[in-house]
PDB file of C-alpha atoms in Angstrom:
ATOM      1  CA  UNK A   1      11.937  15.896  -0.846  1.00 66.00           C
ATOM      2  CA  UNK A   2      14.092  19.003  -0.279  1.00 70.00           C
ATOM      3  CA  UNK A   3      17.140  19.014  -2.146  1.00 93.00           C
ATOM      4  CA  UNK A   4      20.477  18.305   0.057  1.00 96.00           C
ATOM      5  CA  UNK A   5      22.683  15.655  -1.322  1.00 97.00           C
ATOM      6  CA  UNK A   6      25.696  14.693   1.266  1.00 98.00           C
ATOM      7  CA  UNK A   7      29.233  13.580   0.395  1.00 97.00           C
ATOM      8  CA  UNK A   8      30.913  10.616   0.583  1.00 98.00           C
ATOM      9  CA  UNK A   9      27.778   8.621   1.676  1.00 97.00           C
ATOM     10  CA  UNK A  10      30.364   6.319   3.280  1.00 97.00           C
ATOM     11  CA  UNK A  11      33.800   6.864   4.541  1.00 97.00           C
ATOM     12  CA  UNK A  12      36.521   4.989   5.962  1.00 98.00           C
ATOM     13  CA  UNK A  13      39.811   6.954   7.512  1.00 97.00           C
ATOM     14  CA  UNK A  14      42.250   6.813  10.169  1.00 97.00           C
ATOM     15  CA  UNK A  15      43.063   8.553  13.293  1.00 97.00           C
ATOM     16  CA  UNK A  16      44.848  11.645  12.620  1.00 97.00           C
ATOM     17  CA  UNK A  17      43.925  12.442   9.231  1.00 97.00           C
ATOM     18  CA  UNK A  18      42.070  15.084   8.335  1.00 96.00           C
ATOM     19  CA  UNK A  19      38.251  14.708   6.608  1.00 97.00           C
ATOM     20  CA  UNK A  20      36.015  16.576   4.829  1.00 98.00           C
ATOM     21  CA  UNK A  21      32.284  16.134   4.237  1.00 98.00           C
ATOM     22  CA  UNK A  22      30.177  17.786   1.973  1.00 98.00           C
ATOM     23  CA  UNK A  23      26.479  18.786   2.046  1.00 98.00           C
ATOM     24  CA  UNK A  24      24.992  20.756  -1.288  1.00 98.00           C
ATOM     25  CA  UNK A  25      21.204  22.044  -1.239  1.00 97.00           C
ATOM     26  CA  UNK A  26      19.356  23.390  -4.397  1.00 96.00           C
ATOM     27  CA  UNK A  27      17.037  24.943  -2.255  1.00 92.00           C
ATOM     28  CA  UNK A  28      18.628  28.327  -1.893  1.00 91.00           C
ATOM     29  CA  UNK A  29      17.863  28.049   1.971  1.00 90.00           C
ATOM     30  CA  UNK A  30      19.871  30.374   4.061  1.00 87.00           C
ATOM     31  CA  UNK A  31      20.818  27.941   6.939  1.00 88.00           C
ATOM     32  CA  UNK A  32      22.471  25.182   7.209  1.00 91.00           C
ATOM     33  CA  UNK A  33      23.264  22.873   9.742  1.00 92.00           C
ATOM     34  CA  UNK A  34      25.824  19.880  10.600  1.00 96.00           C
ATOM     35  CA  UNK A  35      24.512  17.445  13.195  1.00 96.00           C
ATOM     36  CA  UNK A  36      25.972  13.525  14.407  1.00 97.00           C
ATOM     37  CA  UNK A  37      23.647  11.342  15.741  1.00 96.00           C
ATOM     38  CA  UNK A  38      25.162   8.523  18.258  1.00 94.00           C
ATOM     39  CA  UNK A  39      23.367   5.949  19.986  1.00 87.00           C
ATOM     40  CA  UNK A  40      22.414   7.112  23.358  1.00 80.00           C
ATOM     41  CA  UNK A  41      22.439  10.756  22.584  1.00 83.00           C
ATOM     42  CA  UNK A  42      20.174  11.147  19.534  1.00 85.00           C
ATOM     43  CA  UNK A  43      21.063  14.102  17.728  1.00 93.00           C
ATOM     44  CA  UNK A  44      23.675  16.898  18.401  1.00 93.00           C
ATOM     45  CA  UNK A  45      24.504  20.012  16.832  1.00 93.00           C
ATOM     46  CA  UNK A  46      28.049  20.737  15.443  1.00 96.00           C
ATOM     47  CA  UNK A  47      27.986  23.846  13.683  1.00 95.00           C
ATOM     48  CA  UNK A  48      25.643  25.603  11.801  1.00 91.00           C
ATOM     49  CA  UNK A  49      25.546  28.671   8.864  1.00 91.00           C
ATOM     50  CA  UNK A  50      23.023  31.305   8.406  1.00 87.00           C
ATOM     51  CA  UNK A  51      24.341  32.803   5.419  1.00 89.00           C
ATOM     52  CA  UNK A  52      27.526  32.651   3.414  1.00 93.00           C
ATOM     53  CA  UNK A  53      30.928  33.120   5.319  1.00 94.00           C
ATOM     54  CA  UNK A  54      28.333  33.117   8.322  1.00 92.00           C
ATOM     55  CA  UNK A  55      28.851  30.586  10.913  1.00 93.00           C
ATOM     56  CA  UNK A  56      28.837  29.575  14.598  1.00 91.00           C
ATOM     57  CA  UNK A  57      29.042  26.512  16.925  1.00 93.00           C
ATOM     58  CA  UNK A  58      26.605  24.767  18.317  1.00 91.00           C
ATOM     59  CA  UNK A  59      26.552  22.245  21.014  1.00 89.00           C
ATOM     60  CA  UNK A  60      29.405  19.523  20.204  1.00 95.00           C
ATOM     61  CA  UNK A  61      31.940  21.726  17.891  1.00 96.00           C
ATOM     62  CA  UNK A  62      35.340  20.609  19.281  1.00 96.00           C
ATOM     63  CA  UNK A  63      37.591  18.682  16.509  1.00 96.00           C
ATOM     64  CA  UNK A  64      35.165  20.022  14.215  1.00 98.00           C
ATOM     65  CA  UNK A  65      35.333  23.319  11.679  1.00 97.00           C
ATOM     66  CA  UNK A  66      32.708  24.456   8.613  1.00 98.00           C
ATOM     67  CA  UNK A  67      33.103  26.838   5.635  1.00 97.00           C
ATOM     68  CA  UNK A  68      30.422  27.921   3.906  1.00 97.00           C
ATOM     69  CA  UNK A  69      31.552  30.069   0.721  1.00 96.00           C
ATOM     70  CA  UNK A  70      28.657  29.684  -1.218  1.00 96.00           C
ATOM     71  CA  UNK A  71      25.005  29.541  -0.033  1.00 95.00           C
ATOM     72  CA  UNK A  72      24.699  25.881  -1.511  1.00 96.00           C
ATOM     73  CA  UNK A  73      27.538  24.265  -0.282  1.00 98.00           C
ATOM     74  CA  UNK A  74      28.323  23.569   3.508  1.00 98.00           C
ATOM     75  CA  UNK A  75      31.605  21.566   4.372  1.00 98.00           C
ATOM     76  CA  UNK A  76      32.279  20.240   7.764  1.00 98.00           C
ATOM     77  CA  UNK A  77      36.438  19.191   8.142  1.00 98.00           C
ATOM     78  CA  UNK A  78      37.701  17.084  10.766  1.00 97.00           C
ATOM     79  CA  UNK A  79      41.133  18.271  10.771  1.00 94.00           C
ATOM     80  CA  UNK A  80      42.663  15.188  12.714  1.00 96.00           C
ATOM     81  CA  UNK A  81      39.913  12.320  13.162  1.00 97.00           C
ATOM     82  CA  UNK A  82      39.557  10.769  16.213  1.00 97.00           C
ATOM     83  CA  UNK A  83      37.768   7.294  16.927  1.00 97.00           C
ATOM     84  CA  UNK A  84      35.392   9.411  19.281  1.00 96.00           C
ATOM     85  CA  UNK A  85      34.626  11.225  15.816  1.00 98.00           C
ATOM     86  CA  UNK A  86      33.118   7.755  14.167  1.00 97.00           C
ATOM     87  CA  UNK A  87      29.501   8.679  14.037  1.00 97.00           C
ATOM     88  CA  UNK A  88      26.581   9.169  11.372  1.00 97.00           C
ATOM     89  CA  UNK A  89      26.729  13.013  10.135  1.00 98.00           C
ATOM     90  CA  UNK A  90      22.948  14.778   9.024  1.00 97.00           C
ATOM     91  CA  UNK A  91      23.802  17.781   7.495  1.00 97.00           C
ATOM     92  CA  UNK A  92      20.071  19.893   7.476  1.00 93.00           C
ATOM     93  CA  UNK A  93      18.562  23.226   5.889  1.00 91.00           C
ATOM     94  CA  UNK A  94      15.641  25.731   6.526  1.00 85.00           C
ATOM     95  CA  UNK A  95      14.455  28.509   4.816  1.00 78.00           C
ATOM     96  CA  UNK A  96      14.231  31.134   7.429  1.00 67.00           C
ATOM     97  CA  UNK A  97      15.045  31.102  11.112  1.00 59.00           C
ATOM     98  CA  UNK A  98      15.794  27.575  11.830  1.00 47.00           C
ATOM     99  CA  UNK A  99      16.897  28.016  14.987  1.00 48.00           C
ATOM    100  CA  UNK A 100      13.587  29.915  15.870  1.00 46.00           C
ATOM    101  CA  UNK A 101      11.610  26.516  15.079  1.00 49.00           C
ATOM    102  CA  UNK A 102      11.313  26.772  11.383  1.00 70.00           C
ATOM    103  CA  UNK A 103      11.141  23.309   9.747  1.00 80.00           C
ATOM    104  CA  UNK A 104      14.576  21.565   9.225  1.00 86.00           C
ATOM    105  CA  UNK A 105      14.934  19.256   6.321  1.00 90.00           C
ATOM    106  CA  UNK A 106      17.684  16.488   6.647  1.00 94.00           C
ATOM    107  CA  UNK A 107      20.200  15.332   4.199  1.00 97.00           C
ATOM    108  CA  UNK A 108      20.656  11.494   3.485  1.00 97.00           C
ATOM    109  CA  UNK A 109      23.165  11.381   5.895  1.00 97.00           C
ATOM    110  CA  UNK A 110      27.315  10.199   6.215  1.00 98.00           C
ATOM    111  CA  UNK A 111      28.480   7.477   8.036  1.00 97.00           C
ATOM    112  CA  UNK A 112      31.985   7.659   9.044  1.00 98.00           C
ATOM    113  CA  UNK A 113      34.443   5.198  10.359  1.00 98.00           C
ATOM    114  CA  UNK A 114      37.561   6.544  12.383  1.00 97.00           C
ATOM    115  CA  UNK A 115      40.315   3.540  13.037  1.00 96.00           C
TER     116      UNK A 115
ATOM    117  CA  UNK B   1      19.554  14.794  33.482  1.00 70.00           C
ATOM    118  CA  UNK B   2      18.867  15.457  29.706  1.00 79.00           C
ATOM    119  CA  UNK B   3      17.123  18.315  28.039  1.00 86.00           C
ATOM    120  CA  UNK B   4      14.347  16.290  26.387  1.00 91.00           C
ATOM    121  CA  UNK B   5      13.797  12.736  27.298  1.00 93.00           C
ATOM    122  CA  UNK B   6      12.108  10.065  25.602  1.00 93.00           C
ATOM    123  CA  UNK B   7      11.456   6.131  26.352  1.00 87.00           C
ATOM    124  CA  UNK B   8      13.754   4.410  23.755  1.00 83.00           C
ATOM    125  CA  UNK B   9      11.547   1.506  23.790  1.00 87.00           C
ATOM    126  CA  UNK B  10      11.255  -0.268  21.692  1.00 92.00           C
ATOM    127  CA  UNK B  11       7.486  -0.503  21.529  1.00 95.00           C
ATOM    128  CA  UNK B  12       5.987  -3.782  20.000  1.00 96.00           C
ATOM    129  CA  UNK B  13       2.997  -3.630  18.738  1.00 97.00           C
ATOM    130  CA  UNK B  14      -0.170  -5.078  16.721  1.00 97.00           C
ATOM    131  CA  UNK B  15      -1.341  -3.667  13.868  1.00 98.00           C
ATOM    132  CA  UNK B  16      -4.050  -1.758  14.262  1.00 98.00           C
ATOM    133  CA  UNK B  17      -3.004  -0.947  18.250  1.00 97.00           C
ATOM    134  CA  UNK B  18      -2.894   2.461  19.445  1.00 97.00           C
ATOM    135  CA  UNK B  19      -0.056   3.880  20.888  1.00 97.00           C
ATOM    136  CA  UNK B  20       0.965   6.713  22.781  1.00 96.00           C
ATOM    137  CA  UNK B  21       4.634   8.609  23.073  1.00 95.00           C
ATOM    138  CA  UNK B  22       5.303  10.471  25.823  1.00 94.00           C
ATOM    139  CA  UNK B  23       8.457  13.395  25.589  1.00 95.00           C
ATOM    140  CA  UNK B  24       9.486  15.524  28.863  1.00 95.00           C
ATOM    141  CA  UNK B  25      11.775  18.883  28.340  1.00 92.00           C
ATOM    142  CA  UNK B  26      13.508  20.455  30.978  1.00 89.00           C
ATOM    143  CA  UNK B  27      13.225  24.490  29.925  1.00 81.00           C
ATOM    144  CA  UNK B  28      10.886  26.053  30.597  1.00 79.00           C
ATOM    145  CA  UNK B  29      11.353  28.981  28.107  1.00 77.00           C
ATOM    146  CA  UNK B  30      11.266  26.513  25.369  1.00 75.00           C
ATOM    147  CA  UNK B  31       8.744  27.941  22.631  1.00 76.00           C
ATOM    148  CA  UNK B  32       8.252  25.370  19.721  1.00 85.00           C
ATOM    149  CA  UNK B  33       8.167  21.553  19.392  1.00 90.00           C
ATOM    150  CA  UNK B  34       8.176  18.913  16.933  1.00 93.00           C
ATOM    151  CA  UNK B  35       8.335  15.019  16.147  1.00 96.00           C
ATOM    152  CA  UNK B  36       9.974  13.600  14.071  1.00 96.00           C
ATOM    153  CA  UNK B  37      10.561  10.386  12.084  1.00 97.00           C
ATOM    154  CA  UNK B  38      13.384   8.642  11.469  1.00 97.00           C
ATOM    155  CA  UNK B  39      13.464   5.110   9.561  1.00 96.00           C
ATOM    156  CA  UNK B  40      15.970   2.552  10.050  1.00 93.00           C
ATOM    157  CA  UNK B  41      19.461   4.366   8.318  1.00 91.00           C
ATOM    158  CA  UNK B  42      17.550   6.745   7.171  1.00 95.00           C
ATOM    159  CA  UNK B  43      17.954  10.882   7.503  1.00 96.00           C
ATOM    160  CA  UNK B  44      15.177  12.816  10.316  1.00 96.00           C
ATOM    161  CA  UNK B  45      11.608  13.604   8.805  1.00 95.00           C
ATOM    162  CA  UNK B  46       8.983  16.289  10.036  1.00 93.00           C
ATOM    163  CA  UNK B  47       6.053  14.760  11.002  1.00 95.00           C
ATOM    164  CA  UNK B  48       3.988  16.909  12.478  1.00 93.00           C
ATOM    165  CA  UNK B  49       4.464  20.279  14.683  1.00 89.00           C
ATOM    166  CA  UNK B  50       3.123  20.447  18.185  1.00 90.00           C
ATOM    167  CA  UNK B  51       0.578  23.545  19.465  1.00 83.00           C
ATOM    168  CA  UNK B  52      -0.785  24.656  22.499  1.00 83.00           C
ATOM    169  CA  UNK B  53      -4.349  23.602  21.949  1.00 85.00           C
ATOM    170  CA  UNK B  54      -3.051  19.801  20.431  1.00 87.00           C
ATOM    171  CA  UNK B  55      -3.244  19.084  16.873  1.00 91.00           C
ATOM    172  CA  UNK B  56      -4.701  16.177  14.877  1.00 93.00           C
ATOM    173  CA  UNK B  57      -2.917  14.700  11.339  1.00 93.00           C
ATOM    174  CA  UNK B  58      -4.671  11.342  10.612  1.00 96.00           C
ATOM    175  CA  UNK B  59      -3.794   9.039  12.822  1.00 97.00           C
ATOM    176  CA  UNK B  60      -1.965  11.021  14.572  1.00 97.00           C
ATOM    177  CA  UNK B  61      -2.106  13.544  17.398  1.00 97.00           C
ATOM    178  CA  UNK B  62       0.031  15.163  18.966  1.00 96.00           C
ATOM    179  CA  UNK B  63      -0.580  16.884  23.127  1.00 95.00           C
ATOM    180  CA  UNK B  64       1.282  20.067  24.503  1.00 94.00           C
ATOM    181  CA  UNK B  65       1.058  20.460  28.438  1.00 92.00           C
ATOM    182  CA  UNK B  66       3.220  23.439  29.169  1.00 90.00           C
ATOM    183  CA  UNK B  67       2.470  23.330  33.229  1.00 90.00           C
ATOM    184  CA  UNK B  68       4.212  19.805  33.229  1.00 91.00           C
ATOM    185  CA  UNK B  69       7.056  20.381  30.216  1.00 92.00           C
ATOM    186  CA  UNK B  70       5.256  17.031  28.726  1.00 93.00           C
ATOM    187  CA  UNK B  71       4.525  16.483  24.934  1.00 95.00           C
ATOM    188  CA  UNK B  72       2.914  13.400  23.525  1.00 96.00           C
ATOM    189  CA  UNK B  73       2.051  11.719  20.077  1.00 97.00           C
ATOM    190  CA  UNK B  74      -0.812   9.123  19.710  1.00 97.00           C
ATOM    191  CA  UNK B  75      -1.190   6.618  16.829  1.00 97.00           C
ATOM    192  CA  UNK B  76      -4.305   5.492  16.483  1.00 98.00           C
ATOM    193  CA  UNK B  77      -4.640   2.192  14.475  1.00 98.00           C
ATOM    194  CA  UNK B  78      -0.925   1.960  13.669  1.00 98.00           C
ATOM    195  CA  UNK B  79       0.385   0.375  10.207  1.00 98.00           C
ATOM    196  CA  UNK B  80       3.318  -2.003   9.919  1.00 97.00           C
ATOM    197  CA  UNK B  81       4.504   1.585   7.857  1.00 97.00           C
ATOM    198  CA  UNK B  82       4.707   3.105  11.146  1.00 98.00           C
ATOM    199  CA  UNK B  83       7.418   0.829  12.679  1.00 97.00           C
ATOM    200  CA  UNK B  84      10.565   3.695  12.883  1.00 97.00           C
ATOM    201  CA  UNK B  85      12.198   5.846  15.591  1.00 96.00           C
ATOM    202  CA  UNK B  86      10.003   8.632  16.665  1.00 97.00           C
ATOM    203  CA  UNK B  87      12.240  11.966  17.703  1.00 96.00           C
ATOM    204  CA  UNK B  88      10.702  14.557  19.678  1.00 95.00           C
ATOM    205  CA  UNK B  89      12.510  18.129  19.348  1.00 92.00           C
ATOM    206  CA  UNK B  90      12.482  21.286  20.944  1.00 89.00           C
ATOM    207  CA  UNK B  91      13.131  24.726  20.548  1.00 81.00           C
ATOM    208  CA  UNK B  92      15.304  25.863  23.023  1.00 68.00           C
ATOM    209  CA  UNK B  93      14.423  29.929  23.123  1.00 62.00           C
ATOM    210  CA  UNK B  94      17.198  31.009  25.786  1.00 57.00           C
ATOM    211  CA  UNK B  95      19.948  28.666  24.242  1.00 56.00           C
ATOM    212  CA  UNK B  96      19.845  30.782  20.821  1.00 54.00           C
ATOM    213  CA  UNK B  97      16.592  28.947  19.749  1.00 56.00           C
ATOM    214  CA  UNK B  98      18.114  25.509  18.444  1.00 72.00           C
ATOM    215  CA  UNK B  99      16.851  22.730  18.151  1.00 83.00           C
ATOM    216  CA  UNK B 100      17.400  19.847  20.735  1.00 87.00           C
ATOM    217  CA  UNK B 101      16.494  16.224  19.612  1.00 91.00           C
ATOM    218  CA  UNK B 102      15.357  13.713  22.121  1.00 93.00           C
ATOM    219  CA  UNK B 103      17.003  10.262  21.704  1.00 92.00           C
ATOM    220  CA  UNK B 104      14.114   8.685  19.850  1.00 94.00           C
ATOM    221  CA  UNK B 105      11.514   6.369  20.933  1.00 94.00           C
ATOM    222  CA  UNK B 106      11.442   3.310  18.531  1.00 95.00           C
ATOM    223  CA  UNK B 107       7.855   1.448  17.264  1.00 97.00           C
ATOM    224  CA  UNK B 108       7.716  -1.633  15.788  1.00 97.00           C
ATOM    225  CA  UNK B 109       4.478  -2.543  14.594  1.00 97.00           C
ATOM    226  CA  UNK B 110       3.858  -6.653  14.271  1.00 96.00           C
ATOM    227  CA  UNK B 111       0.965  -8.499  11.740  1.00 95.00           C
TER     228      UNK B 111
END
């Protein structure tokens, strides 16, 4: 299994504070991705990296920001949660172009409540 | 209407059953495609890529029909280790190439 570890594994906040998720690979991979999955919509892109300092959004990036200051750490902050942000967040890595159809490999995965 | 669709199912079946998936896409220019597998609160898995001319892992087998935007993965003989979500993706070329996931299409394989 690739290498991505995700933290918290589990989180409980409230609306209107601000939350930060972590996903670390030991792959050295040069992208990196954030994704929620909700029932009914499968998966959904927030933002992703493709290199350090290097980002841009993807399909569902409102409420949402990343950093990426080193290549093996990705953080994704919600900087006032909302109870439409309660979802399960995948962060994911590939070696090369991901976004040209190069294999993504998944982290374990966050599960976040919003009250 | 969505960018790939799936049938959520779920799909009950006997072990040993085949079963066939069936994925539509909605762009044309789309230039790679995928399944995945996903267990039960579990993180996305590659299972197999999908080319032109079809390609066999296994039990499995996965169909490409470009002229109808259709993709499909057959299980032949399934396992109870099969039962999970099945997520077909694509690669959407004139969208900046990213990935779009289907909603899944869950199996459940029975004794």
């Amino acid at each position: 299994d690739a290498g991505i570890t995700q933290s918290p594994r589990h989180k409980v906040t409230e609306t209107g504070t601000p939350v930060t998720l972590r996903c670390h690979q030991t792959e050295n991979h040069r992208y990196m991705y954030w994704y929620r999955q909700d029932p009914g919509h499968g998966l959904r892109l927030i933002h992703y990296s493709y290199g350090v300092k290097d980002t841009d959004k993807g399909e569902v990036s409102d409420g949402y920001s990343v950093s990426r200051s080193k290549t093996e750490d990705f953080l994704l902050t919600l900087e006032s949660a909302t109870s439409s942000q309660t979802s399960v967040y995948f962060c994911a890595i590939s070696e090369s172009e991901g976004l040209g159809g190069e294999t993504q490999y998944f982290g374990p995965g966050t599960r976040l409540l919003v009250l | 209407r969505k960018e790939v669709e799936q049938d959520p199912g779920p799909f009950n079946v006997p072990e040993g059953a085949t079963v066939a998936f069936n994925c539509t896409y909605s762009n044309s220019a789309s230039q790679s495609f995928f399944w995945y597998r996903q267990d039960c609160r579990k993180e996305p898995k590659l299972l197999m890529s999908v080319y032109s001319s079809g390609n066999e892992d296994g039990r499995f087998t996965a169909q490409l029909n470009r002229a109808s935007q259709y993709i499909s993965l057959l299980i032949r003989d399934s396992k109870l280790s099969d039962s999970a979500t099945y997520l077909c993706v694509v690669n959407m070329k004139n969208q900046g190439g990213k990935l779009i996931f289907g909603q899944g299409t869950e199996l459940s394989v029975k004794p």
